[in-house]
Structure formats: structure tokens, C-alpha cells
mmCIF file of C-alpha atoms in Angstrom:
data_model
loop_
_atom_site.group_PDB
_atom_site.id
_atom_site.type_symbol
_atom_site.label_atom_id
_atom_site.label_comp_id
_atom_site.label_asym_id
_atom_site.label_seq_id
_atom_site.Cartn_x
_atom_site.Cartn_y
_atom_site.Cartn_z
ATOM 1 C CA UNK A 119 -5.902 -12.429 -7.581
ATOM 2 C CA UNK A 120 -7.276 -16.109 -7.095
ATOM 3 C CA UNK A 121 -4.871 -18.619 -5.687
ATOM 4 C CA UNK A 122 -4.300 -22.331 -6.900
ATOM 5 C CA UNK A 123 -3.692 -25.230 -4.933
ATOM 6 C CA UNK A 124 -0.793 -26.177 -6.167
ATOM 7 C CA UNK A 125 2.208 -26.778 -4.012
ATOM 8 C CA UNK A 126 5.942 -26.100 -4.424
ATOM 9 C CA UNK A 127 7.748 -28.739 -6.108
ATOM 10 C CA UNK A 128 10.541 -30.904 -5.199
ATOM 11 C CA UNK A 129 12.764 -28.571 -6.971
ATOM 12 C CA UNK A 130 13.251 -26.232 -3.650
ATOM 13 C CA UNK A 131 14.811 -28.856 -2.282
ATOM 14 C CA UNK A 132 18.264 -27.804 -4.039
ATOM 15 C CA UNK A 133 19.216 -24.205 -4.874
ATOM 16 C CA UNK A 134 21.053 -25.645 -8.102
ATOM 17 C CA UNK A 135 17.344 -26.747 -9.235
ATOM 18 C CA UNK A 136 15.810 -22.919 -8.835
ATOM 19 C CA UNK A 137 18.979 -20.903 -10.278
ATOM 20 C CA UNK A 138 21.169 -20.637 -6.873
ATOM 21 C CA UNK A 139 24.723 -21.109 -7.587
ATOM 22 C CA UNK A 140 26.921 -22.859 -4.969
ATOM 23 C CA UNK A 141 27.855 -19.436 -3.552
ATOM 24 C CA UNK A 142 24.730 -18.047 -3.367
ATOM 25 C CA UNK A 143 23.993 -20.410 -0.261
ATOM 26 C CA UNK A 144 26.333 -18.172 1.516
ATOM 27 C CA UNK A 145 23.196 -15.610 1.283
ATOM 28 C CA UNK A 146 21.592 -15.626 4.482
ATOM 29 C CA UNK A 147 19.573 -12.518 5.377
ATOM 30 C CA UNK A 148 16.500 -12.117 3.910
ATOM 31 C CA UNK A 149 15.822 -9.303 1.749
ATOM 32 C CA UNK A 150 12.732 -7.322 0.853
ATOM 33 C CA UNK A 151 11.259 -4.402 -1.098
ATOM 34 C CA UNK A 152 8.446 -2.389 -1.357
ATOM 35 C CA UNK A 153 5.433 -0.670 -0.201
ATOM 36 C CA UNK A 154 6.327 2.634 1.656
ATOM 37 C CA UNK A 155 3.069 1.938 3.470
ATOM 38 C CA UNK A 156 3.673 -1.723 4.804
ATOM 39 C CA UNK A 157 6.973 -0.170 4.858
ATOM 40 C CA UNK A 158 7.335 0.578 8.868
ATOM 41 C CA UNK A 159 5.182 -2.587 9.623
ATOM 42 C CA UNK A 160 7.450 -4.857 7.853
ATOM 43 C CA UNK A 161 10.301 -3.092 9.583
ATOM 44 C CA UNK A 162 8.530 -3.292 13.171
ATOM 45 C CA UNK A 163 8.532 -7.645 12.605
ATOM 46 C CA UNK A 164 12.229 -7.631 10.836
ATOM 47 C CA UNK A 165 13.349 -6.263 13.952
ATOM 48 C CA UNK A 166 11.429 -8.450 15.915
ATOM 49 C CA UNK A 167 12.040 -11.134 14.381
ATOM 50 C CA UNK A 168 15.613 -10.676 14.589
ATOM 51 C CA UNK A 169 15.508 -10.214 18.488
ATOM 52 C CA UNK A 170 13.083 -13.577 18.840
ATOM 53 C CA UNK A 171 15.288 -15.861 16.598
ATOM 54 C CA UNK A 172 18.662 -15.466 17.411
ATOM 55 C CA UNK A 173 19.649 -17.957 14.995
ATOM 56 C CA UNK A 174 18.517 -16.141 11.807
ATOM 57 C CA UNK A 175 20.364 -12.521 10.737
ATOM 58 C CA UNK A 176 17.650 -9.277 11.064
ATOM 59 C CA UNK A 177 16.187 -9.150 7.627
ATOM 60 C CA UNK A 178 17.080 -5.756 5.762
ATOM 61 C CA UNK A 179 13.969 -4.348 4.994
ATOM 62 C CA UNK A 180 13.586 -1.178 1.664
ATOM 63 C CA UNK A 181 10.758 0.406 0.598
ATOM 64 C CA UNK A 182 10.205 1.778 -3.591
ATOM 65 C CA UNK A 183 7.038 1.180 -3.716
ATOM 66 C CA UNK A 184 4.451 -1.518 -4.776
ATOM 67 C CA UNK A 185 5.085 -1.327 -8.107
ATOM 68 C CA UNK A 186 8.946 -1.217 -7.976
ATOM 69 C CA UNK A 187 8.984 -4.075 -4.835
ATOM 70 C CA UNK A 188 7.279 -5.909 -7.148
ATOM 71 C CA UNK A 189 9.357 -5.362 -10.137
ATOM 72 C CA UNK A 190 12.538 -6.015 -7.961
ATOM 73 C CA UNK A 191 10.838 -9.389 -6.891
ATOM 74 C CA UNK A 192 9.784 -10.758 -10.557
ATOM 75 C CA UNK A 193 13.376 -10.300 -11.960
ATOM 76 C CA UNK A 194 14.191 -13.872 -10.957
ATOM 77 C CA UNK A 195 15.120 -16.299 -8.855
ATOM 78 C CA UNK A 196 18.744 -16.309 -6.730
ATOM 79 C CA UNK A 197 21.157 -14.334 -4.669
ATOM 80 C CA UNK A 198 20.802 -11.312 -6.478
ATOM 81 C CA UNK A 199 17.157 -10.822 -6.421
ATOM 82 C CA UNK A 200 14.544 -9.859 -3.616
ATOM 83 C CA UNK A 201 12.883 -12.998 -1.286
ATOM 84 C CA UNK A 202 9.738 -10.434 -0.422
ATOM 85 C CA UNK A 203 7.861 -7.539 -1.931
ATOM 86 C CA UNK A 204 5.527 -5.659 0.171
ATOM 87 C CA UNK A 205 2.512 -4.289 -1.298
ATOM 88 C CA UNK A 206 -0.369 -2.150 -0.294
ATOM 89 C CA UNK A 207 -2.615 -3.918 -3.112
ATOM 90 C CA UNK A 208 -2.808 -7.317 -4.455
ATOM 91 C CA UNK A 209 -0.401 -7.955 -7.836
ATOM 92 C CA UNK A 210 -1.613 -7.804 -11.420
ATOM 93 C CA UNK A 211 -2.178 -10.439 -13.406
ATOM 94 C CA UNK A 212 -0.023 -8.939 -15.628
ATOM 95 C CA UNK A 213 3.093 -8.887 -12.603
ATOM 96 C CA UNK A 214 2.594 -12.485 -12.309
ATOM 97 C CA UNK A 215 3.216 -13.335 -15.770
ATOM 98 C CA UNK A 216 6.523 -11.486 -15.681
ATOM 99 C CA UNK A 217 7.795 -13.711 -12.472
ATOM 100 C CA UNK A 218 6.514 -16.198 -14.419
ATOM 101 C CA UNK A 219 8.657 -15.488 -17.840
ATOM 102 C CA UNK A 220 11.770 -14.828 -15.513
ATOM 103 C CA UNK A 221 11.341 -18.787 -13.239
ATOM 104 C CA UNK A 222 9.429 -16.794 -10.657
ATOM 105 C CA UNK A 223 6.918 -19.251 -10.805
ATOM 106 C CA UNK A 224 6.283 -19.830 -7.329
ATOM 107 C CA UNK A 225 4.704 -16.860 -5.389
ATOM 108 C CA UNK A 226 2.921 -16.633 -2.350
ATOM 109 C CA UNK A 227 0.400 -14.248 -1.788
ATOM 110 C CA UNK A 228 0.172 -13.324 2.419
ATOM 111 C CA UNK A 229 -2.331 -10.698 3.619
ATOM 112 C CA UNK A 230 -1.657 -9.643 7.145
ATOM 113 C CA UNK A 231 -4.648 -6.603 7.420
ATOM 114 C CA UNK A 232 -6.001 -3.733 6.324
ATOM 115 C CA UNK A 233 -4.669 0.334 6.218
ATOM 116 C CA UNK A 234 -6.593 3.340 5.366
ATOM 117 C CA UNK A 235 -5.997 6.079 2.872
ATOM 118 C CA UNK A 236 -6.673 9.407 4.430
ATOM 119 C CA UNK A 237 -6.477 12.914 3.666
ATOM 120 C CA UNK A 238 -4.213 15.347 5.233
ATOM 121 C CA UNK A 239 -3.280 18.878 5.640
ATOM 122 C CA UNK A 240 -1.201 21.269 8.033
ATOM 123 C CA UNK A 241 -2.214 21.350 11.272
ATOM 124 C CA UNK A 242 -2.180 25.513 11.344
ATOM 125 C CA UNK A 243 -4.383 25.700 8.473
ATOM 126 C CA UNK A 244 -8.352 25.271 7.351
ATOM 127 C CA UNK A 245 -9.953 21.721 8.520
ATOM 128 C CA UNK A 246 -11.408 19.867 5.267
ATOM 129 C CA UNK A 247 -14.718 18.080 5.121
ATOM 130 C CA UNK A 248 -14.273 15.838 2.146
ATOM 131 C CA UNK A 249 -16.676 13.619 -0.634
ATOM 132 C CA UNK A 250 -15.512 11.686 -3.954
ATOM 133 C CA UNK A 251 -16.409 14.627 -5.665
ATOM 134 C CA UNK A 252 -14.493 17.106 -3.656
ATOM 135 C CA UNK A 253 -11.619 15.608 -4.657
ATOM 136 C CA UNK A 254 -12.108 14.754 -8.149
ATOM 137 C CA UNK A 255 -13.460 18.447 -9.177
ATOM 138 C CA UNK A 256 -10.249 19.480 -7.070
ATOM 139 C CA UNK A 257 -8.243 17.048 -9.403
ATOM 140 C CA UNK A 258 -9.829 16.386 -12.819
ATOM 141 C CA UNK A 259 -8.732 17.517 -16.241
ATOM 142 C CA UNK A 260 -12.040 18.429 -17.157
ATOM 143 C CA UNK A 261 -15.471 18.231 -14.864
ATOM 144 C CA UNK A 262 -18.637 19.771 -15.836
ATOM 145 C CA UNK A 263 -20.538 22.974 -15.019
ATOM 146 C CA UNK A 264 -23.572 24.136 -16.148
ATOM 147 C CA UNK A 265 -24.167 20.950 -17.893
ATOM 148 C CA UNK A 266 -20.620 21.673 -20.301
ATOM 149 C CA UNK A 267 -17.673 19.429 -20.014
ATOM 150 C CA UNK A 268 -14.940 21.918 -19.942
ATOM 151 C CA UNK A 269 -11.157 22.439 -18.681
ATOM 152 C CA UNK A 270 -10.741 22.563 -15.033
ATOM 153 C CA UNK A 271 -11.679 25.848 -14.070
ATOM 154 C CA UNK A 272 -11.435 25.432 -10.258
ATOM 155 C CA UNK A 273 -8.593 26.735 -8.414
ATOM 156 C CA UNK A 274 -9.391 27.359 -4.879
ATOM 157 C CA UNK A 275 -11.145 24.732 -2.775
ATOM 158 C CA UNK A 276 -13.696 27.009 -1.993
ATOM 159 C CA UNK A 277 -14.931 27.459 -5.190
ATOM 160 C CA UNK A 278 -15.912 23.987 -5.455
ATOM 161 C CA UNK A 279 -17.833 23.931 -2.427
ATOM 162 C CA UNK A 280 -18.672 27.334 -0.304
ATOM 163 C CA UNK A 281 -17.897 24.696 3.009
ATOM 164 C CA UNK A 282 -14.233 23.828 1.733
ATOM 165 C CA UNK A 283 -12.035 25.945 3.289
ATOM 166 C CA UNK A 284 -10.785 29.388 1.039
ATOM 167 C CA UNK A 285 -7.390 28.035 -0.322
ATOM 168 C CA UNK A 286 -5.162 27.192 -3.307
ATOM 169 C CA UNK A 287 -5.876 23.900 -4.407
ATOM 170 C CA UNK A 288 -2.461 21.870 -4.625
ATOM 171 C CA UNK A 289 -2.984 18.165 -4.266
ATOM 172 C CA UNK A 290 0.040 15.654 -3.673
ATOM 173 C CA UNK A 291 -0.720 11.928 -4.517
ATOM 174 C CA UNK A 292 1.244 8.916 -5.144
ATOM 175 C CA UNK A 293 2.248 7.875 -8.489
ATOM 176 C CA UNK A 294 1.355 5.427 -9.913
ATOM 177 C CA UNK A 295 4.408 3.186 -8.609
ATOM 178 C CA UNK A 296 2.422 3.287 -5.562
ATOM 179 C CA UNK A 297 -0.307 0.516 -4.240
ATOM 180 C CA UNK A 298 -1.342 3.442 -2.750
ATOM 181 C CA UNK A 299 -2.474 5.242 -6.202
ATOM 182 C CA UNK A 300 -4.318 2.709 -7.109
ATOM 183 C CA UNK A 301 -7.090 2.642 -4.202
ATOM 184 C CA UNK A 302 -6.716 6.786 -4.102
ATOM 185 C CA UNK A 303 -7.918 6.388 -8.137
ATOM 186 C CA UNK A 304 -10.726 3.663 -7.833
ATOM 187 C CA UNK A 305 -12.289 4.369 -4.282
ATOM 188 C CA UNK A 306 -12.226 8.264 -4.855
ATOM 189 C CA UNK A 307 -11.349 9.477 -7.960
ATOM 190 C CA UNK A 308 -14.028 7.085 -10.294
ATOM 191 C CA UNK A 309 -16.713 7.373 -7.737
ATOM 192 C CA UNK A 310 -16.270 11.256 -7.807
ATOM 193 C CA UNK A 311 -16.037 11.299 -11.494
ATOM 194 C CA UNK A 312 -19.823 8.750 -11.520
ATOM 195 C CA UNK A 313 -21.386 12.032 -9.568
ATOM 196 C CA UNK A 314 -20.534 14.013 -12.382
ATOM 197 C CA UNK A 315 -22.081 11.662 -14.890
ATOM 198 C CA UNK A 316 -18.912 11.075 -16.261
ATOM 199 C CA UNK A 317 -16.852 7.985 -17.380
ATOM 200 C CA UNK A 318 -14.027 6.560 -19.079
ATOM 201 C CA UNK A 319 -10.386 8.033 -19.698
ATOM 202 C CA UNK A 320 -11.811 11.249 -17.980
ATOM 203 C CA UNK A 321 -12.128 9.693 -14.576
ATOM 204 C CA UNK A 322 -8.439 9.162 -15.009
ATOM 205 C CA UNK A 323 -7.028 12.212 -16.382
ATOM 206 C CA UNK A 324 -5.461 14.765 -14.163
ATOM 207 C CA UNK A 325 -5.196 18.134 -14.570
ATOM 208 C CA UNK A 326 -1.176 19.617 -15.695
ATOM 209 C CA UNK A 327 -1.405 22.984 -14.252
ATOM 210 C CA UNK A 328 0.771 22.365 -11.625
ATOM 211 C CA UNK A 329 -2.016 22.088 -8.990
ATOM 212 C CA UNK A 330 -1.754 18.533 -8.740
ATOM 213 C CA UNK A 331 1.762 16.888 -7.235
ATOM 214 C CA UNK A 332 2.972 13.299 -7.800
ATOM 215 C CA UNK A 333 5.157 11.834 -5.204
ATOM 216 C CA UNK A 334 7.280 8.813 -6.335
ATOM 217 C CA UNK A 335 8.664 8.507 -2.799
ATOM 218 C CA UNK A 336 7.350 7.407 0.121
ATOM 219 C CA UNK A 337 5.245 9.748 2.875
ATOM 220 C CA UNK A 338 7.865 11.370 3.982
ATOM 221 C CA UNK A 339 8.027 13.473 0.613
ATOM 222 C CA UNK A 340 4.643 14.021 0.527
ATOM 223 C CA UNK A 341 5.056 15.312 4.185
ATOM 224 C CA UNK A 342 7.935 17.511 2.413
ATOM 225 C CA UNK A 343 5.800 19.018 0.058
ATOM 226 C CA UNK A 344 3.346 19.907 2.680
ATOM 227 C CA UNK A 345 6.225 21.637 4.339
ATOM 228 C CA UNK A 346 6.915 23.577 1.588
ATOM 229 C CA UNK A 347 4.004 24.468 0.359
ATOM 230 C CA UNK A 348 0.998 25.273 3.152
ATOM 231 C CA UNK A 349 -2.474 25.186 1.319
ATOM 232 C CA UNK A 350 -1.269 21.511 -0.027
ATOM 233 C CA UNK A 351 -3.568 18.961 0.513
ATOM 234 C CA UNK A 352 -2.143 15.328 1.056
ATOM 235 C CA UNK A 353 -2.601 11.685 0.520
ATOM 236 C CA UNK A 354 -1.474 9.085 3.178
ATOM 237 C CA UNK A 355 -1.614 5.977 4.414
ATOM 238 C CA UNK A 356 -3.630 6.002 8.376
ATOM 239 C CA UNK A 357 -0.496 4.620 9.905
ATOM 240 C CA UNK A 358 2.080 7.600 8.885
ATOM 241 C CA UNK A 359 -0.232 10.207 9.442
ATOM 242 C CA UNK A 360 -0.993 8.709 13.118
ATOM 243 C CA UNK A 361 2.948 8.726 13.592
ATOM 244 C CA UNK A 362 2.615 12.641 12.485
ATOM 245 C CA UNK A 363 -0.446 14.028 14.283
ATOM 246 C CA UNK A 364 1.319 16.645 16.119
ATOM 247 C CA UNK A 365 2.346 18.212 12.678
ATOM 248 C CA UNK A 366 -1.347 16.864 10.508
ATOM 249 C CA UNK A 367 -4.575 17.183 10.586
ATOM 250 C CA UNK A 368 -6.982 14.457 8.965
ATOM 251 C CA UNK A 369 -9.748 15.014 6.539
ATOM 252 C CA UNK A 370 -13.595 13.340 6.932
ATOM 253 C CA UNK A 371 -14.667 11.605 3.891
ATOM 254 C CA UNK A 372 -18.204 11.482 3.473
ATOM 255 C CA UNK A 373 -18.642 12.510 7.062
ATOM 256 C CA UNK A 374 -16.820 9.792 8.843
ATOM 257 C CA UNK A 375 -13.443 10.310 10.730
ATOM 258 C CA UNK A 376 -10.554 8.041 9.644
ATOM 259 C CA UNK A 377 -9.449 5.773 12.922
ATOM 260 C CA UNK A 378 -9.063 2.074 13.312
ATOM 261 C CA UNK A 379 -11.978 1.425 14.652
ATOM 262 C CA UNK A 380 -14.247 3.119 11.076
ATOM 263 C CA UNK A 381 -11.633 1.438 9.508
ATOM 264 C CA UNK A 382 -11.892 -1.562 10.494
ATOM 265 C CA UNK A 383 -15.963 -1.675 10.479
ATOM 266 C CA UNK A 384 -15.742 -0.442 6.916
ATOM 267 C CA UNK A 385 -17.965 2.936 8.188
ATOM 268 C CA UNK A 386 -14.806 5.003 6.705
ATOM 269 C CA UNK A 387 -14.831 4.148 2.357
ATOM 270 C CA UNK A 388 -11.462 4.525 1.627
ATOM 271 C CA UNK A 389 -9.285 1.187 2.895
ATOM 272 C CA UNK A 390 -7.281 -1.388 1.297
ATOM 273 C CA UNK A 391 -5.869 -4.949 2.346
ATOM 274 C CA UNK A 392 -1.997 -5.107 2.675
ATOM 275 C CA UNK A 393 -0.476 -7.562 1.054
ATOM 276 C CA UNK A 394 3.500 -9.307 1.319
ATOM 277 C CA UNK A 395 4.629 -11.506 -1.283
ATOM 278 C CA UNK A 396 7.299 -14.306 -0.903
ATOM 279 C CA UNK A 397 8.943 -16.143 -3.439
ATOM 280 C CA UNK A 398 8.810 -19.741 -2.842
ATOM 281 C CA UNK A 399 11.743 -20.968 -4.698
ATOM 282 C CA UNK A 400 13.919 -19.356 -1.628
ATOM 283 C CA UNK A 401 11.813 -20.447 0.867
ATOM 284 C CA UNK A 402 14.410 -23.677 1.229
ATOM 285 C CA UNK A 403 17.566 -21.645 0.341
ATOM 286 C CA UNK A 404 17.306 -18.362 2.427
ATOM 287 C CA UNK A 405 17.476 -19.295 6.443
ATOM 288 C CA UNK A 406 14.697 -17.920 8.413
ATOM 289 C CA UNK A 407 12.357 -17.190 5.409
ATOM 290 C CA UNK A 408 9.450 -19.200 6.208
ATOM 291 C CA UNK A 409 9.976 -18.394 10.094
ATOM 292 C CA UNK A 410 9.778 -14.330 9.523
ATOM 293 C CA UNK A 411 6.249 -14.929 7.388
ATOM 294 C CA UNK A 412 4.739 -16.896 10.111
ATOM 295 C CA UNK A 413 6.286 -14.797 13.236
ATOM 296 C CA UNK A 414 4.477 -11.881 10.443
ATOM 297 C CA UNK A 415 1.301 -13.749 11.170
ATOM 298 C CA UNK A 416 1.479 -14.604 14.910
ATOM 299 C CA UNK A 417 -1.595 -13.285 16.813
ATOM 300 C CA UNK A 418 1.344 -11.298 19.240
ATOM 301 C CA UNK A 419 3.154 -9.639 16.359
ATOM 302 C CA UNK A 420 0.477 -8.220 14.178
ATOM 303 C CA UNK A 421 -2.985 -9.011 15.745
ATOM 304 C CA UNK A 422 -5.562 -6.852 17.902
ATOM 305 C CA UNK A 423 -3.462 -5.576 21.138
ATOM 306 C CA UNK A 424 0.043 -5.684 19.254
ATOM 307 C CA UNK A 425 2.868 -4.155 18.328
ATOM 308 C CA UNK A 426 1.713 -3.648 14.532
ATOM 309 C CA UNK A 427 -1.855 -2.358 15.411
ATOM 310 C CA UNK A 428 0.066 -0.024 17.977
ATOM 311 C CA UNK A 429 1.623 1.426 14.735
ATOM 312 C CA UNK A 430 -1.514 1.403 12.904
ATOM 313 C CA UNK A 431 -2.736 -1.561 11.562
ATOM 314 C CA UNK A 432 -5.814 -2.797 11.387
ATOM 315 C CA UNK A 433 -5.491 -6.617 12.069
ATOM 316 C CA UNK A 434 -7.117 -9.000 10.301
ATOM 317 C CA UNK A 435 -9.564 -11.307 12.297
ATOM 318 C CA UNK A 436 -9.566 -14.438 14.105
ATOM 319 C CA UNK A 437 -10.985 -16.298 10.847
ATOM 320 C CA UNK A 438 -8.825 -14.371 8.282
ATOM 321 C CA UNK A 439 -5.366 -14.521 9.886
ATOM 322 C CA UNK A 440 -6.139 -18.847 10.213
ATOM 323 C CA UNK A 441 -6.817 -18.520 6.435
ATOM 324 C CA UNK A 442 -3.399 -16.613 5.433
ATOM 325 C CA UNK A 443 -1.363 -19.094 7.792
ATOM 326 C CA UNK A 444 -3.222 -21.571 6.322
ATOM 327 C CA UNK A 445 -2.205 -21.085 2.694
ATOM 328 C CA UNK A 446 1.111 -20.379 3.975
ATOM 329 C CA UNK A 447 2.083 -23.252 5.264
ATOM 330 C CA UNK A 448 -0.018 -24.907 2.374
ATOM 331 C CA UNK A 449 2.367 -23.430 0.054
ATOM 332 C CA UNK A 450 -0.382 -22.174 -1.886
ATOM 333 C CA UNK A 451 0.664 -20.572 -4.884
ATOM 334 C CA UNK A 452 -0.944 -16.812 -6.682
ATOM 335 C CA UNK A 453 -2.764 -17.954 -9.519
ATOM 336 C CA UNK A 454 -4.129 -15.994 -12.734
ATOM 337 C CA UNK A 455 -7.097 -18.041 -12.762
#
């Protein structure tokens, strides 16, 4: 999503002007939805925050997903809806244009780093040794063998590869309310499906034999699941399956280890920027709101050595964090162009 350079209007000088009634002045903690995976690092600076500015109430902090944060956020403007939306991917064009047809017409866009989407499974069970296509024979509605483009006939990992260890294949991904889903489908799904000489719908169709598991929660559900059922094969974000190592164990992808550090040199191929959103007609009404996005992008609070790369972040750079305070405090606005 390009940005504009367009800043907010005179109209946030008066809540009257963006849809705040008299009363809803009286709201003063800020509120925000979204992401299960920014989730925990968006709690992490709430609580922060809270403790650093004394003057400002602890922002309450939900999760629901990119998809639903950002639904919650585009309803409109005032004391009933949302100041912040996490996401785990940037918004759609076609998110923007609903804020837009409901007076959400000023949104900034703040990246604050990058996460990693790994693969997980019990730690008492076989160690996987993934590639694109692993996981796309493992998943697709139909794949080809012997040339033929037939129904998924795979139903043991092993089967697709003698290496993969010798048990049931039950996947659980994110739905698609998830930011997460998104970068699971294009940075392993389509480039699994392009080694089978495939394309189109079928790099997108899933199998519905009760192999493959959508989670509309957040990672703790998934974790459920794996609970449950112990061949399952899951898909995280780095951050919750660090917090879970004792009961996990993480999946190569094409060979390389998921850590920070391949992260964050881009040696590991499945990562994503993380994304907040804040909605710039309450950046005026709702106390604290443009404090708690730049404590979000102080050096101390989520950069290399802090308290959000001790929970699994990997923090943007010198250059790149300037940049996002910089069209911050520019007020510069998500644009569809």
C-alpha cells in the first residue's frame, strides 16, 4: 500500500468535526484490535506505556485477527469504534475504501518490524525438514503424479517424501481472517504449487478431507489442536512458538532454521512486516494516542536489545524505524495510489 502526502486536516481539531459527540470526549483509553501475532507485542508497549506515562490510562489491547482488527477499525469514526488495528500484513486496497465510505478517511500506516512464519510440531514426535512443495502436496486439493492432475492422494507425510517423517498428515493454518494466512498462502503454498507446474485457483484450493484444520483464533488454538491431536503439523508466528519451545519443535524450510538472526538477513523465506494502523481522526480526541505510537517506535521499546525483540521481534533498522517515525509525525496518510 503506497502512502500520500497528505496531512490531516483542520477538522481533528474538534471531535464535533470527525463524528465525536460531546460525551464521547469522556473516552480516554485507547483501544485496539487485531493481529493475534502483533498481539503480545502490542500488549508488551500498552503496558509500558502505561507505566512510563502516568498521565495517560493503560491502553486495552484485543486481538481477532487482521482481518477482523481491521474490520473493527473501518466501521467509523468515534467513541464506539477502535483507535488501532494491528496487523501482520499491510491493508487491502479494498479495506481502505471501506474506512473510506464509513469517514475513516484518515489512516496511518506504522510498521514497527518484521516476524516469521514457522512450522511446528510436538516436541515428542518426528522432526520435519520442510520445502514449498512439502507443504503444498501435504495440503492441495489436487497435485500431480505421474504427469496426471488428480485428487489428493497423499495421506501420510512420508509418502510425499521418504525423508518426512512416517505420520498422518493433519495441517492447522490460519484462516483467512488472519494476516497470517495470507503470507502462509503466497510465500509457501503458490511457490509449492509453481514446482508442480501448476497455477491458478489450484494453488489455492485446499483439500476437505479433514486433513487440513483452520484456526480462526489466535495460536493458542492452534497450540490446542496440537494438543489434541499428535501427528498435527502447525503454523505460527516465530514469536509464540519461541514463548512455547519447551512444548514445540520448529520445522527447516528449505534447509534453513527459523531464528532472528535468518530472519532478519532474509536467509529463512518465509517472513512478513508487521504492521499497526491508527486512525487519525482520534489522534486529537483520544489522550495519549499519538504518545503510545511513538513510545511503539522508540529505539528502547521495540529496537535491537529491547523488550519487543526479547519477545521476538525482529526490529526494524536504524534507517527504517527514522522512516516510520517520520511519516508519523508527518501525518502521512495510506493511500490507494
Amino acid at each position: 500500500m503506497n502512502v500520500s502526502k497528505r496531512t490531516l486536516g483542520v477538522a481533528l481539531a474538534t471531535g464535533l468535526a470527525v463524528g465525536f459527540s460531546t460525551a464521547a470526549m469522556a473516552r480516554d483509553t485507547i483501544q485496539i484490535a487485531g493481529s493475534s501475532t502483533v498481539l503480545p507485542f502490542a500488549s508488551i508497549v500498552a503496558e509500558e506505556f502505561g507505566n512510563n506515562f502516568p498521565q495517560f490510562n493503560t491502553p486495552v489491547v484485543g486481538s481477532g485477527g487482521s482481518g477482523g482488527g481491521l474490520r473493527q477499525f473501518c466501521q467509523g469514526v468515534g467513541e464506539n469504534t477502535i483507535d488501532i488495528a494491528n496487523s501482520s500484513r499491510a491493508i487491502r486496497s479494498g479495506e481502505l475504501e471501506n474506512c473510506q465510505s464509513n469517514g475513516v478517511n484518515e489512516v496511518l500506516e506504522v510498521m514497527f518490524g518484521y516476524d516469521g512464519i514457522v512450522f511446528a510440531s510436538r516436541a515428542d514426535r518426528g522432526a520435519f525438514a520442510l520445502t514449498p512443495a512439502h507443504v503444498f502436496a501435504a495440503a492441495a486439493q489436487q497435485v500431480r503424479v505421474d504427469g496426471e492432475l488428480v485428487d489428493n492422494p497423499y495421506t501420510r507425510w512420508s509418502e510425499i517424501d521418504g525423508d518426512l517423517p512416517d505420520q498422518e498428515i493433519v495441517l492447522v493454518i490460519p484462516a483467512s481472517n488472519h494476516g497470517t494466512r495470507e503470507v502462509f498462502e503466497e510465500k509457501v503454498l503458490h511457490i509449492g504449487c509453481d514446482s508442480y507446474a501448476m497455477e491458478g485457483d489450484a494453488c489455492d484450493a485446499l483439500r476437505g478431507d479433514g486433513r487440513i484444520i483452520e484456526i480462526a483464533g489466535d495460536y493458542t488454538e492452534t497450540l490446542a489442536r496440537l494438543d489434541a491431536q499428535a501427528d498435527a503439523v502447525g503454523v505460527f508466528g516465530l514469536s509464540f512458538y519461541d514463548q512455547n519451545r519447551d512444548r514445540l519443535q520448529v520445522a527447516t524450510v528449505d534447509g534453513v532454521t527459523p531464528s532472528l538472526e535468518t530472519i532478519g538477513s532474509g536467509e529463512y523465506p518465509v517472513s512478513r512486516p508487521l504492521f499497526f494502523y491508527v486512525k487519525g481522526e482520534h489522534l486529537d480526541v483520544i489522550p495519549g494516542l499519538a504518545e503510545y505510537t511513538e513510545f511503539f517506535l522508540n529505539e528502547m521499546v521495540s529496537g535491537f536489545g529491547s523488550p519487543l525483540e526479547d519477545a521476538g521481534l525482529i526490529p526494524l533498522d536504524e534507517e527504517e524505524r527514522a522512516e516510520a517515525l517520520e511519516q508519523f509525525q508527518a501525518r502521512t496518510l495510506v493511500s490507494a495510489e
